[in-house]
Amino acid sequence: MASSSSPHRTRLFGVLALLAAVLVGGCSTDSPPQHSERLQKAAGLKTFHVQTTKALWEKTSDQTGRDGPDLELKTKELDNGLVQVELNGVSLANYLQILDYMAHGGTDSKNFGKHHSAESIRMYDEIAGVLDGITKRPDPKDPPPRVVVVTAFLGANSKK
């Protein structure tokens, strides 16, 4: 009797292993190869400023239905209609994780599709550009690194 149940068990374990692989694969993101290095740089910063519209910030920092630490931040409205969000290094790293999930294919539990939020892609890429440009830890006396991300078309802000 043991011999007849052994192939059944083997098939059952194989099916379970395949199911686990599909579930784990479906919940992962296709993070950029530099993502881990960016997280390390972000976590090492004392302060980072994001200047953007209130709507874009709210859209890209939504933590609804997400496990993990909350973002610790300070926000203030600027005279130009933007908000400035001040994040400490750990909060910036956590925000990058949110952006990575929303920009690069985290699973959406509502429709079992993958996220590819254009706003999150844009914000991730803008912050990544600043982080990639940092070659050494900023001096505490230096102004915090910052990024300005507006919702206008990318080329609209550049001078011709």
CSV table of C-alpha atoms in Angstrom, one decimal:
chain,number,residue,atom,x,y,z
A,1,MET,CA,0.0,0.0,0.0
A,2,ALA,CA,2.9,2.3,0.7
A,3,SER,CA,4.1,2.0,-2.9
A,4,SER,CA,0.8,3.1,-4.4
A,5,SER,CA,0.5,6.2,-2.3
A,6,SER,CA,4.1,7.2,-2.9
A,7,PRO,CA,3.5,8.3,-6.5
A,8,HIS,CA,0.4,10.1,-5.3
A,9,ARG,CA,2.4,12.0,-2.6
A,10,THR,CA,5.1,12.8,-5.1
A,11,ARG,CA,2.6,14.3,-7.5
A,12,LEU,CA,0.9,16.2,-4.7
A,13,PHE,CA,4.2,17.7,-3.5
A,14,GLY,CA,5.1,18.6,-7.1
A,15,VAL,CA,1.7,20.4,-7.5
A,16,LEU,CA,2.1,22.2,-4.2
A,17,ALA,CA,5.7,23.3,-5.1
A,18,LEU,CA,4.5,24.5,-8.5
A,19,LEU,CA,1.6,26.4,-6.9
A,20,ALA,CA,4.0,28.0,-4.4
A,21,ALA,CA,6.3,29.1,-7.1
A,22,VAL,CA,3.5,30.7,-9.1
A,23,LEU,CA,2.2,32.5,-6.0
A,24,VAL,CA,5.6,33.8,-5.0
A,25,GLY,CA,6.3,34.8,-8.6
A,26,GLY,CA,3.0,36.6,-8.9
A,27,CYS,CA,3.7,38.7,-5.8
A,28,SER,CA,7.1,39.9,-6.8
A,29,THR,CA,8.1,42.9,-8.7
A,30,ASP,CA,10.5,43.3,-11.6
A,31,SER,CA,12.7,45.8,-9.7
A,32,PRO,CA,15.4,47.6,-11.6
A,33,PRO,CA,18.9,46.0,-11.0
A,34,GLN,CA,20.1,49.1,-9.1
A,35,HIS,CA,17.1,49.1,-6.7
A,36,SER,CA,19.0,47.6,-3.7
A,37,GLU,CA,21.8,50.1,-4.1
A,38,ARG,CA,19.3,52.9,-4.2
A,39,LEU,CA,17.6,51.7,-1.0
A,40,GLN,CA,21.0,51.7,0.7
A,41,LYS,CA,21.8,55.2,-0.4
A,42,ALA,CA,18.3,56.4,0.6
A,43,ALA,CA,18.5,54.9,4.0
A,44,GLY,CA,21.9,56.6,4.6
A,45,LEU,CA,20.6,60.1,4.0
A,46,LYS,CA,19.7,62.3,6.9
A,47,THR,CA,16.9,64.1,4.9
A,48,PHE,CA,15.5,64.2,1.4
A,49,HIS,CA,13.0,66.6,-0.1
A,50,VAL,CA,10.3,65.8,-2.6
A,51,GLN,CA,8.5,68.8,-4.2
A,52,THR,CA,5.4,67.8,-6.1
A,53,THR,CA,1.7,68.4,-6.5
A,54,LYS,CA,-0.5,67.3,-3.6
A,55,ALA,CA,-2.4,65.0,-5.9
A,56,LEU,CA,0.7,63.3,-7.3
A,57,TRP,CA,2.1,62.8,-3.8
A,58,GLU,CA,-1.2,61.3,-2.5
A,59,LYS,CA,-1.4,59.0,-5.6
A,60,THR,CA,2.2,57.7,-5.2
A,61,SER,CA,2.4,57.4,-1.5
A,62,ASP,CA,-0.9,55.5,-0.9
A,63,GLN,CA,-0.3,52.8,1.7
A,64,THR,CA,-3.8,51.3,1.7
A,65,GLY,CA,-3.7,47.6,2.0
A,66,ARG,CA,0.1,47.5,2.3
A,67,ASP,CA,2.0,45.9,5.2
A,68,GLY,CA,5.1,47.5,6.5
A,69,PRO,CA,6.3,50.6,8.3
A,70,ASP,CA,4.5,53.9,7.8
A,71,LEU,CA,6.2,56.8,6.2
A,72,GLU,CA,7.5,59.4,8.7
A,73,LEU,CA,7.4,62.7,7.0
A,74,LYS,CA,6.8,66.4,7.2
A,75,THR,CA,4.8,68.2,4.6
A,76,LYS,CA,4.4,71.9,3.9
A,77,GLU,CA,2.7,73.9,1.2
A,78,LEU,CA,4.9,76.0,-1.0
A,79,ASP,CA,4.1,79.4,-2.6
A,80,ASN,CA,4.2,77.9,-6.1
A,81,GLY,CA,1.3,75.5,-5.4
A,82,LEU,CA,3.5,72.4,-4.7
A,83,VAL,CA,4.0,70.6,-1.5
A,84,GLN,CA,7.4,69.8,-0.1
A,85,VAL,CA,7.6,66.5,1.6
A,86,GLU,CA,10.6,66.0,3.9
A,87,LEU,CA,11.6,62.3,4.5
A,88,ASN,CA,14.3,60.9,6.6
A,89,GLY,CA,16.5,58.3,5.0
A,90,VAL,CA,14.6,55.3,6.3
A,91,SER,CA,11.3,56.8,5.2
A,92,LEU,CA,12.7,57.5,1.8
A,93,ALA,CA,13.8,53.9,1.5
A,94,ASN,CA,10.3,52.8,2.5
A,95,TYR,CA,8.8,55.2,-0.1
A,96,LEU,CA,11.0,53.8,-2.8
A,97,GLN,CA,9.7,50.3,-1.8
A,98,ILE,CA,6.1,51.6,-2.3
A,99,LEU,CA,7.1,53.2,-5.6
A,100,ASP,CA,8.9,50.1,-6.8
A,101,TYR,CA,5.8,47.9,-6.0
A,102,MET,CA,3.4,50.3,-7.7
A,103,ALA,CA,5.7,51.0,-10.7
A,104,HIS,CA,7.3,47.7,-11.5
A,105,GLY,CA,4.6,45.1,-11.2
A,106,GLY,CA,3.4,44.3,-7.7
A,107,THR,CA,0.3,42.2,-7.8
A,108,ASP,CA,-3.0,44.1,-7.4
A,109,SER,CA,-5.3,42.1,-5.1
A,110,LYS,CA,-8.4,43.7,-6.6
A,111,ASN,CA,-8.0,42.3,-10.1
A,112,PHE,CA,-5.0,40.0,-9.8
A,113,GLY,CA,-3.2,42.1,-12.4
A,114,LYS,CA,0.1,43.8,-12.0
A,115,HIS,CA,0.6,47.5,-11.1
A,116,HIS,CA,2.3,49.7,-13.6
A,117,SER,CA,1.3,53.1,-12.4
A,118,ALA,CA,2.6,55.8,-14.7
A,119,GLU,CA,2.8,58.3,-11.8
A,120,SER,CA,4.8,55.9,-9.6
A,121,ILE,CA,7.1,55.0,-12.5
A,122,ARG,CA,7.7,58.8,-13.0
A,123,MET,CA,8.3,59.4,-9.3
A,124,TYR,CA,10.6,56.4,-8.9
A,125,ASP,CA,12.7,57.4,-12.0
A,126,GLU,CA,13.0,61.0,-10.8
A,127,ILE,CA,14.1,60.0,-7.3
A,128,ALA,CA,16.4,57.3,-8.7
A,129,GLY,CA,18.1,59.9,-10.9
A,130,VAL,CA,19.0,62.0,-7.8
A,131,LEU,CA,20.1,59.0,-5.8
A,132,ASP,CA,22.2,57.7,-8.7
A,133,GLY,CA,24.0,61.0,-8.8
A,134,ILE,CA,25.1,60.8,-5.2
A,135,THR,CA,28.6,59.5,-5.1
A,136,LYS,CA,29.4,60.1,-1.4
A,137,ARG,CA,27.4,60.8,1.7
A,138,PRO,CA,26.4,64.5,1.8
A,139,ASP,CA,27.9,66.6,4.5
A,140,PRO,CA,25.5,67.5,7.3
A,141,LYS,CA,25.9,71.2,6.4
A,142,ASP,CA,24.8,70.6,2.8
A,143,PRO,CA,21.2,71.2,1.9
A,144,PRO,CA,19.2,68.0,1.6
A,145,PRO,CA,19.1,66.3,-1.8
A,146,ARG,CA,15.7,67.1,-3.5
A,147,VAL,CA,13.7,66.3,-6.5
A,148,VAL,CA,11.0,68.4,-8.1
A,149,VAL,CA,8.3,66.4,-9.9
A,150,VAL,CA,5.4,68.1,-11.4
A,151,THR,CA,2.5,66.6,-13.3
A,152,ALA,CA,3.2,68.6,-16.5
A,153,PHE,CA,4.6,66.9,-19.6
A,154,LEU,CA,8.3,66.1,-19.1
A,155,GLY,CA,9.5,68.4,-21.9
A,156,ALA,CA,7.2,71.3,-20.9
A,157,ASN,CA,9.6,72.4,-18.1
A,158,SER,CA,12.7,72.5,-20.2
A,159,LYS,CA,13.9,75.5,-22.1
A,160,LYS,CA,14.4,75.0,-25.8
